[in-house]
mmCIF file of N, CA, C and O in Angstrom:
data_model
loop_
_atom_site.group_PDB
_atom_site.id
_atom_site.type_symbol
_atom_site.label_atom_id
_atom_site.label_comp_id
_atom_site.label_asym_id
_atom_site.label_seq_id
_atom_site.Cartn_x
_atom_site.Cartn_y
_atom_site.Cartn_z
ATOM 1 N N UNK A 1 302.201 151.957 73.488
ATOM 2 C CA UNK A 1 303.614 151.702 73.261
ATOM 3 C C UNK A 1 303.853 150.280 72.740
ATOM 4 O O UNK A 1 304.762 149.933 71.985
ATOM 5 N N UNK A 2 302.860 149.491 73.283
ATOM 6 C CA UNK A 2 303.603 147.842 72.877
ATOM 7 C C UNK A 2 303.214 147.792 71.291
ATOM 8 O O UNK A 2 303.958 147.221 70.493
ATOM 9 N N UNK A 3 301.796 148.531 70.818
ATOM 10 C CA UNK A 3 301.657 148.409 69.800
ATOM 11 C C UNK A 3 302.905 149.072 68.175
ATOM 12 O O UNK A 3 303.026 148.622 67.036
ATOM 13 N N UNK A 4 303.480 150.083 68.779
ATOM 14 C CA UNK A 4 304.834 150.736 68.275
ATOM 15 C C UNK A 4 306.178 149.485 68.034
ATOM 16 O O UNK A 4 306.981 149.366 67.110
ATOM 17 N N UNK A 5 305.987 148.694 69.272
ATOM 18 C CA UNK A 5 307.135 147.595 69.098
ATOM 19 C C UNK A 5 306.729 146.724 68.146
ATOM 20 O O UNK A 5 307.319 146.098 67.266
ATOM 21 N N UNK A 6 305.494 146.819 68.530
ATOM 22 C CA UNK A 6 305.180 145.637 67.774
ATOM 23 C C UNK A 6 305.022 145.448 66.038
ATOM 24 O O UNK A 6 305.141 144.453 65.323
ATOM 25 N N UNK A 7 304.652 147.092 65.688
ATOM 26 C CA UNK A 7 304.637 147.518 64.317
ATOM 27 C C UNK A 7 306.162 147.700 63.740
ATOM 28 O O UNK A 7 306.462 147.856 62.557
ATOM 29 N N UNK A 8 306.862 147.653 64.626
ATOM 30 C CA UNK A 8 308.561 148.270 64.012
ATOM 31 C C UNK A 8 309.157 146.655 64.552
ATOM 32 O O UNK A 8 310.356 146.610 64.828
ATOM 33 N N UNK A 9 308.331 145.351 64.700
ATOM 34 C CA UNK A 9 308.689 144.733 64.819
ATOM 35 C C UNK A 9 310.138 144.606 65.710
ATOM 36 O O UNK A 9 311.217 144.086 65.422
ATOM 37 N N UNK A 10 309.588 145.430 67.106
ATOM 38 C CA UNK A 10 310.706 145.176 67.900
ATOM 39 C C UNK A 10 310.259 143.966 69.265
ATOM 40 O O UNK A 10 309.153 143.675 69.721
ATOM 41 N N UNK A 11 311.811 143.412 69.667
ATOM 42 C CA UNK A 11 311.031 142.569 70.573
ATOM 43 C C UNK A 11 311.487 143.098 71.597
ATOM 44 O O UNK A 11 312.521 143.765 71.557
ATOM 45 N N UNK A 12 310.592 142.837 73.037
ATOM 46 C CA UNK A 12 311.101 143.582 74.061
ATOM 47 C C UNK A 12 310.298 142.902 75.196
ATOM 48 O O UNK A 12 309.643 143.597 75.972
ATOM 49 N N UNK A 13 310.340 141.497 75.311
ATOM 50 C CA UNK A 13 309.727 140.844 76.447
ATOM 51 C C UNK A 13 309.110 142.068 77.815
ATOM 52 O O UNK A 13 308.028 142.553 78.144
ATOM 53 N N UNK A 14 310.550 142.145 78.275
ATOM 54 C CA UNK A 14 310.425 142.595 79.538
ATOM 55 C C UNK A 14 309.250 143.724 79.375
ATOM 56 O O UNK A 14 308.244 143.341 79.973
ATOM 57 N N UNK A 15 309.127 144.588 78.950
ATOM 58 C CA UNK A 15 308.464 145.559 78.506
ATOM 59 C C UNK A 15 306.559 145.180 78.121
ATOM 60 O O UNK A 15 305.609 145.736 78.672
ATOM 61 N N UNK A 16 306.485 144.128 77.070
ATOM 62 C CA UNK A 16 304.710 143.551 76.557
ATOM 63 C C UNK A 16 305.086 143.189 78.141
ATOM 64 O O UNK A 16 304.899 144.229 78.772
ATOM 65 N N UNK A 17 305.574 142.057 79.101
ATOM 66 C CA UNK A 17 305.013 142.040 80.568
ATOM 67 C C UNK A 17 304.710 142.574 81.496
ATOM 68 O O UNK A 17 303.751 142.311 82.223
ATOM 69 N N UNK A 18 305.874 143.819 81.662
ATOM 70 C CA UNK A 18 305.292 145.298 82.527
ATOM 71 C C UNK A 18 304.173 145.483 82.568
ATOM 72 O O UNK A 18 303.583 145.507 83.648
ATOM 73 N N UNK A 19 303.330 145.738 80.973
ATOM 74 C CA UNK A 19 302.197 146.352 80.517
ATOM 75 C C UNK A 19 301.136 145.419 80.701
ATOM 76 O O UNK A 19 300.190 145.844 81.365
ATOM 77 N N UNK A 20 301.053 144.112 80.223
ATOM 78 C CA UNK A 20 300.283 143.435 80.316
ATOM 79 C C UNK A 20 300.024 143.229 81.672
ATOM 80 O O UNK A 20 298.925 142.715 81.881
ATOM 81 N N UNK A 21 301.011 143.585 83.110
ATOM 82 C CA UNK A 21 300.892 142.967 84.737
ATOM 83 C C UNK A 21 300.097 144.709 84.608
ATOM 84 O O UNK A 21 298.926 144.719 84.987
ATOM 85 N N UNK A 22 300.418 145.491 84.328
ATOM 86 C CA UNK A 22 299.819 146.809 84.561
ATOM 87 C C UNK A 22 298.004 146.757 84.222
ATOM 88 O O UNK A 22 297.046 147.079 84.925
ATOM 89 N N UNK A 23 298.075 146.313 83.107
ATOM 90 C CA UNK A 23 296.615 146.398 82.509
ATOM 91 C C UNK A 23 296.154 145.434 83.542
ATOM 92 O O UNK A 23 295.367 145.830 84.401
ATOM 93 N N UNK A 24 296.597 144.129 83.537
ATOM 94 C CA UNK A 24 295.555 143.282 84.577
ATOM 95 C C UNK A 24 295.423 143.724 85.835
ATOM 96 O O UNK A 24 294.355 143.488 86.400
ATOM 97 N N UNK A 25 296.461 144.449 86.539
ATOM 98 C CA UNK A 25 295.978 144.885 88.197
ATOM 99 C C UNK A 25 295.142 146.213 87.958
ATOM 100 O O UNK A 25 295.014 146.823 89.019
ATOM 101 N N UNK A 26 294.503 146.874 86.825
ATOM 102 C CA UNK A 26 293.695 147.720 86.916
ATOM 103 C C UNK A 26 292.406 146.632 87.107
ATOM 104 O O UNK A 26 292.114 145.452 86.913
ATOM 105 N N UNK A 27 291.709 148.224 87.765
ATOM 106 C CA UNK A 27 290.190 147.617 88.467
ATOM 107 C C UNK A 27 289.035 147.148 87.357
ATOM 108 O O UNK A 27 288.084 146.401 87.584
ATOM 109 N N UNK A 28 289.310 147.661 86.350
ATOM 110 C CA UNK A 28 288.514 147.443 85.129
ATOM 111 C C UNK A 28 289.202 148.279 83.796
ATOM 112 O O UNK A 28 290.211 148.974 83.909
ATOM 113 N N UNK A 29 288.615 148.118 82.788
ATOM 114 C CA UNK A 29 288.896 148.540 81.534
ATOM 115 C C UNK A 29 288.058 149.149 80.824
ATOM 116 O O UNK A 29 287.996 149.024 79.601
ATOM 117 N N UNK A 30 287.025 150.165 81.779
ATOM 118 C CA UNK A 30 285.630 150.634 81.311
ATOM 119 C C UNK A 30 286.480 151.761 80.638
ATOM 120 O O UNK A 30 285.816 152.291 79.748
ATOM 121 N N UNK A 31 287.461 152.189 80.739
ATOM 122 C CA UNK A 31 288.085 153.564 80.144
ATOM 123 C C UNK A 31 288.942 153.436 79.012
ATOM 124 O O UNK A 31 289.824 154.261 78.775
ATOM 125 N N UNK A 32 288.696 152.329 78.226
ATOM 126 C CA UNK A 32 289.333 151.832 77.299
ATOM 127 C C UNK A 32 288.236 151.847 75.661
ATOM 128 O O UNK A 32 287.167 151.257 75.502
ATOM 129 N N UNK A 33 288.613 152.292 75.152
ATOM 130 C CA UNK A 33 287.700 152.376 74.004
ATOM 131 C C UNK A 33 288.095 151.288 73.119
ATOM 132 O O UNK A 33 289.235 150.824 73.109
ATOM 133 N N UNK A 34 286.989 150.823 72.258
ATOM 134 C CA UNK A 34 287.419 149.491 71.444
ATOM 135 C C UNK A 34 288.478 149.318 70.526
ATOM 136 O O UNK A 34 288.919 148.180 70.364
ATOM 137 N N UNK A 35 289.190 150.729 69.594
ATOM 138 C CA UNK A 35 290.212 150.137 69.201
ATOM 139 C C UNK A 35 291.361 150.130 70.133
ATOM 140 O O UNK A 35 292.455 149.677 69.798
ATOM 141 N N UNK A 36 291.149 150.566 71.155
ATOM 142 C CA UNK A 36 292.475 150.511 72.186
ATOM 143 C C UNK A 36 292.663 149.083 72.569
ATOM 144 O O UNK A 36 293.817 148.664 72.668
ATOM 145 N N UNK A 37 291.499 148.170 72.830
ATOM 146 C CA UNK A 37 291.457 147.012 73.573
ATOM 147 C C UNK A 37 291.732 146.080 71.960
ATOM 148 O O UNK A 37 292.134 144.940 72.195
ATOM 149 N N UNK A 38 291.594 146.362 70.569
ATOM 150 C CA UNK A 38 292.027 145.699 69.733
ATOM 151 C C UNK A 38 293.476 145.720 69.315
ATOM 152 O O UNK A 38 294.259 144.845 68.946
ATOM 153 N N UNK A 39 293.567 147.085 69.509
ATOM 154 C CA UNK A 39 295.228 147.488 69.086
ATOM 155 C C UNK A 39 296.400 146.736 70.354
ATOM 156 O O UNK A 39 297.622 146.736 70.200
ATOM 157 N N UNK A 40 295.674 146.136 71.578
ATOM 158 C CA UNK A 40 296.722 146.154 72.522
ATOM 159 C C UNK A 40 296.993 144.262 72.281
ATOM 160 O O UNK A 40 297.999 143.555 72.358
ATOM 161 N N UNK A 41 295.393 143.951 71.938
ATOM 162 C CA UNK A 41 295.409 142.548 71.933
ATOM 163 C C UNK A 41 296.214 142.430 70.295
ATOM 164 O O UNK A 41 297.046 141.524 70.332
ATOM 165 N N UNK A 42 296.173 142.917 69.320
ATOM 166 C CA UNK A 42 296.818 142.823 67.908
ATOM 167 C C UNK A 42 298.185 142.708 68.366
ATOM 168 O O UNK A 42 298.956 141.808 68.035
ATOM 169 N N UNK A 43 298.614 144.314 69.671
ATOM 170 C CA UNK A 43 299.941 144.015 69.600
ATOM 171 C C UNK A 43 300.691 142.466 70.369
ATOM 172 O O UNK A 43 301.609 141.857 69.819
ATOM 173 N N UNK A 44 300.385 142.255 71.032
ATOM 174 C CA UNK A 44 300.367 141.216 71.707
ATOM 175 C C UNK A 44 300.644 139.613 70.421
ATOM 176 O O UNK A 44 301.515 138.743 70.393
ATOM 177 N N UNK A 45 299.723 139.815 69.759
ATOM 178 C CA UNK A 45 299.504 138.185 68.883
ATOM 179 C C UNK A 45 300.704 138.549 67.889
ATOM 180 O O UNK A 45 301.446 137.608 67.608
ATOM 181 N N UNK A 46 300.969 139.714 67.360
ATOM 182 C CA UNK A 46 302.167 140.404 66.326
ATOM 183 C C UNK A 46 303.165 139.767 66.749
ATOM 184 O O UNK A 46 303.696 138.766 66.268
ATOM 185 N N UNK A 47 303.577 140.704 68.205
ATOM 186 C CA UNK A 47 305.083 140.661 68.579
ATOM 187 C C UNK A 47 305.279 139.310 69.358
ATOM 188 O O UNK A 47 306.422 139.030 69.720
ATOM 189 N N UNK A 48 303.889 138.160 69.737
ATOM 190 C CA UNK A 48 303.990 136.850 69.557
ATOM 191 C C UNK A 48 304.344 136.326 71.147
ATOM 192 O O UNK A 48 304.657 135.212 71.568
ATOM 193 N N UNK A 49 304.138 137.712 71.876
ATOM 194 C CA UNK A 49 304.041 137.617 73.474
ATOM 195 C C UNK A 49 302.542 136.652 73.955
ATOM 196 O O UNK A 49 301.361 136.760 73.623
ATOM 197 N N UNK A 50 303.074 135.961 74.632
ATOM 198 C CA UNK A 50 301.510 135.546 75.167
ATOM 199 C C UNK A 50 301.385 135.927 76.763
ATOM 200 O O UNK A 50 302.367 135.823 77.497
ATOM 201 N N UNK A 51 300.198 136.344 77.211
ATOM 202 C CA UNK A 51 299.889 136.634 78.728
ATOM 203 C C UNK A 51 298.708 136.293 79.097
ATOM 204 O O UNK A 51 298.053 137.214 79.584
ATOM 205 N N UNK A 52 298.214 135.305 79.038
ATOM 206 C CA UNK A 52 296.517 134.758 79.231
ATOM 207 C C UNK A 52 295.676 135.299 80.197
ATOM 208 O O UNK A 52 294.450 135.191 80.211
ATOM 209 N N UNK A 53 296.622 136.095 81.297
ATOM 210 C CA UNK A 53 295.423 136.859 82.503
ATOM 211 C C UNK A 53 295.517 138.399 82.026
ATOM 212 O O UNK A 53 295.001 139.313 82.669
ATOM 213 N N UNK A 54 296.229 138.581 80.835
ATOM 214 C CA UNK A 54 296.053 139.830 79.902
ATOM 215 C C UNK A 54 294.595 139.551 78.570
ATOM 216 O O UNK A 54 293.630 140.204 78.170
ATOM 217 N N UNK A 55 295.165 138.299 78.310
ATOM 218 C CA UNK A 55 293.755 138.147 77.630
ATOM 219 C C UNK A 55 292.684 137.331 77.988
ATOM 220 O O UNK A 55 292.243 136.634 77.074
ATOM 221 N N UNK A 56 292.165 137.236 79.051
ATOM 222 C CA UNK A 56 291.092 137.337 79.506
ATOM 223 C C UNK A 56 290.258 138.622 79.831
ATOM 224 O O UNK A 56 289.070 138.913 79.689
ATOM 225 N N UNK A 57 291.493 139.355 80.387
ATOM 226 C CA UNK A 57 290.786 140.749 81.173
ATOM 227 C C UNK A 57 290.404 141.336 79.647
ATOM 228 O O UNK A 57 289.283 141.844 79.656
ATOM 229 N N UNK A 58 290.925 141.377 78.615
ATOM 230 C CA UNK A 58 290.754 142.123 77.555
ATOM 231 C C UNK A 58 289.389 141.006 77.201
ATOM 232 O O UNK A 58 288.415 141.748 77.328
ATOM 233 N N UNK A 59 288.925 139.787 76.873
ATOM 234 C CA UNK A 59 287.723 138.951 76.419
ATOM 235 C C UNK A 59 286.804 139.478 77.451
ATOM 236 O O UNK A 59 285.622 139.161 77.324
ATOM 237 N N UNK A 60 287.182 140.324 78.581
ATOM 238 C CA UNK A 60 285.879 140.611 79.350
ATOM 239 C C UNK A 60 285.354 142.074 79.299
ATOM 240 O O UNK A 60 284.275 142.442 79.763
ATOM 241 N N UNK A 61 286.352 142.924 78.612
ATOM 242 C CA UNK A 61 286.451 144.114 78.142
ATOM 243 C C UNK A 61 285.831 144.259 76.783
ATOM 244 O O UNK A 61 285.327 145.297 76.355
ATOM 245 N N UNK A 62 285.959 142.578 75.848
ATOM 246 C CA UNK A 62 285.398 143.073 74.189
ATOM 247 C C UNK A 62 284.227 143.019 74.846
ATOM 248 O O UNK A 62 283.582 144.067 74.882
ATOM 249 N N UNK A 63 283.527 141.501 75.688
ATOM 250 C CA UNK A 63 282.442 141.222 75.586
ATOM 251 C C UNK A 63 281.193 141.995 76.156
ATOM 252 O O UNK A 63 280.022 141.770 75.852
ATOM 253 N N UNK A 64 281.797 143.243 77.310
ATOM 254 C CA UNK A 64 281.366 143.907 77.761
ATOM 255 C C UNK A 64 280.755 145.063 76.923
ATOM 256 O O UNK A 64 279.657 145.588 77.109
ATOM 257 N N UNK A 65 281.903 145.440 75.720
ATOM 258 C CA UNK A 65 281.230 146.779 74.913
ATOM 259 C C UNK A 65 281.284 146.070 73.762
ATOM 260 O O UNK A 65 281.433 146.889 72.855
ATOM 261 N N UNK A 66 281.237 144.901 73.304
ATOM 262 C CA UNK A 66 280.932 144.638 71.783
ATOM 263 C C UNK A 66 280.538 144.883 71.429
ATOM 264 O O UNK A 66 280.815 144.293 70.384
ATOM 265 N N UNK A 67 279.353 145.849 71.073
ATOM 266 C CA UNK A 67 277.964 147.246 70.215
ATOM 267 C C UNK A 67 278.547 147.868 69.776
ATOM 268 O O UNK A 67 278.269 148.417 68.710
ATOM 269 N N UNK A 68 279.975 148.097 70.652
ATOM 270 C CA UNK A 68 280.618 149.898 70.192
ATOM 271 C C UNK A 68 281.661 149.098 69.117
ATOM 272 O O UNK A 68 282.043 149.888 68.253
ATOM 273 N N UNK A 69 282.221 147.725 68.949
ATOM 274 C CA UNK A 69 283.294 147.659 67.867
ATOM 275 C C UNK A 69 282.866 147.694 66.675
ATOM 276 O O UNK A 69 281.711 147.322 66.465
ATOM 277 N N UNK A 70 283.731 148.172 65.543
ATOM 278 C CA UNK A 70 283.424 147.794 64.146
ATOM 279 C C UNK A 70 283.761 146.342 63.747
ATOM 280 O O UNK A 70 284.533 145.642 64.401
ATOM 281 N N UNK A 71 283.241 146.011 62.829
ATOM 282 C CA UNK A 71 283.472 144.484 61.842
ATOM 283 C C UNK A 71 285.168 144.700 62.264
ATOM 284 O O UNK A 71 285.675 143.936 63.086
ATOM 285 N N UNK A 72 285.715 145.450 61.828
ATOM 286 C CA UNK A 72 287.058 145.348 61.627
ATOM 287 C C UNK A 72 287.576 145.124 62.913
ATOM 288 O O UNK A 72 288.374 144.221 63.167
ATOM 289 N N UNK A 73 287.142 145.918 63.715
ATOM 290 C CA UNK A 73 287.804 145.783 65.331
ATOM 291 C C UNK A 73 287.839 144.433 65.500
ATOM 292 O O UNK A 73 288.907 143.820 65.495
ATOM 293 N N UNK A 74 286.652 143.840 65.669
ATOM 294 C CA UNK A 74 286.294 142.401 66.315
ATOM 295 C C UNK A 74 287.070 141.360 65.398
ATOM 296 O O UNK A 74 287.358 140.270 65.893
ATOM 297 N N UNK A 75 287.380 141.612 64.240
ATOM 298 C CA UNK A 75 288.122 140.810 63.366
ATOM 299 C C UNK A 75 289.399 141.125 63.957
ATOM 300 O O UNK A 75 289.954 140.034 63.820
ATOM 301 N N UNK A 76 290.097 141.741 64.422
ATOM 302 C CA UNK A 76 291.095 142.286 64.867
ATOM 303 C C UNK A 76 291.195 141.072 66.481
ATOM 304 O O UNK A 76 291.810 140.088 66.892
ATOM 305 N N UNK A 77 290.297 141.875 66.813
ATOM 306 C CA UNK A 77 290.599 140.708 68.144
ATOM 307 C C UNK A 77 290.076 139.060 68.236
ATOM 308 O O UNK A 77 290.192 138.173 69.081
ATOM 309 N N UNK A 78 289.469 139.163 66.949
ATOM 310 C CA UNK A 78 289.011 137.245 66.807
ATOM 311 C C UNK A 78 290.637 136.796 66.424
ATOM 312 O O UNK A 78 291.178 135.843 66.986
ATOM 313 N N UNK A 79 291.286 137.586 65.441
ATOM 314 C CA UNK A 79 292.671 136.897 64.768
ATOM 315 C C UNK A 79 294.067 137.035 66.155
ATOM 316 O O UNK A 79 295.015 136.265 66.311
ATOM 317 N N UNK A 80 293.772 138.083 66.842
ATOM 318 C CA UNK A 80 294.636 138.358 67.884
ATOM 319 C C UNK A 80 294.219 136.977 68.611
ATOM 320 O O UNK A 80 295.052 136.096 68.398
ATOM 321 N N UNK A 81 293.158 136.583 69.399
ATOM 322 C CA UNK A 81 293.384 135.980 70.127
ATOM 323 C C UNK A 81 293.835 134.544 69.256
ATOM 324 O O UNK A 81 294.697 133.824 69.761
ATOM 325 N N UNK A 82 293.405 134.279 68.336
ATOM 326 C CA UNK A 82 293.321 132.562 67.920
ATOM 327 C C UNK A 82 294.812 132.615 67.272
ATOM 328 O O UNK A 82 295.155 131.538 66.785
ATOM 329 N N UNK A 83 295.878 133.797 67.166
ATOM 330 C CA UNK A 83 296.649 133.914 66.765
ATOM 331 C C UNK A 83 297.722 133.580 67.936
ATOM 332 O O UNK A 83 298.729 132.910 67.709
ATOM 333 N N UNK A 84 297.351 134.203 69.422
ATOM 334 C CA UNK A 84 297.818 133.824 70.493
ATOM 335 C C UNK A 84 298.081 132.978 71.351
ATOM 336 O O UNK A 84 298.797 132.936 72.351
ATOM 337 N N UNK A 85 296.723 131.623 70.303
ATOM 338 C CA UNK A 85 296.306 130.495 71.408
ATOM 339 C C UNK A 85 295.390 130.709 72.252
ATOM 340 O O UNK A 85 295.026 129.715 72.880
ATOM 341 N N UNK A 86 294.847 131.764 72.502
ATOM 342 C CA UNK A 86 293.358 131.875 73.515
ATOM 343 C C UNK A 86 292.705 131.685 73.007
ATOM 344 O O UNK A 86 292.410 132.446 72.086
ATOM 345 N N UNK A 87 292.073 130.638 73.224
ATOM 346 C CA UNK A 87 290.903 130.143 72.252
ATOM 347 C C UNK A 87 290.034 129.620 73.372
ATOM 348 O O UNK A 87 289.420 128.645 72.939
ATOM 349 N N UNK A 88 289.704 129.883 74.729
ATOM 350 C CA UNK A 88 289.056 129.413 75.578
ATOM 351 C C UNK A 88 288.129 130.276 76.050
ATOM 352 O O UNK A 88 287.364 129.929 76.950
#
């Protein structure tokens, strides 16, 4: 869904935070396939939300299955994050 706001360029704070407090109190992100974890971090740097304990959990999610992304994915989440300011 955040990625929908974020493509129709809608803004909707309250909403990227719901999701982003949702994704981080899950136990892990092993059930997340790589363009899901690119498309969520893209939407995020787009619609210009920042949540840093959203993107961490997602930098521990690329670094975990990075084999399975394409060139494009990982380009996706190199520009998401440095687009966001996570650069740590």
């Amino acid at each position: 869904i955040v990625w929908a706001y974020a493509t129709a360029k809608e803004s909707n704070p309250k909403l990227f935070r719901k999701v982003a407090d949702h994704i981080v109190a899950l136990d892990s992100l092993r059930t997340f396939i790589p363009q899901e974890l690119s498309n969520i971090s893209w939407a995020y740097a787009t619609a210009n939300e920042s949540h840093p304990k959203l993107f961490n959990k997602l930098a521990d999610a690329v670094i975990r299955s990075q084999n399975e992304f394409t060139s494009q994915g990982i380009a996706i989440v190199l520009w998401s994050f440095a687009t966001n300011g996570q650069i740590d």
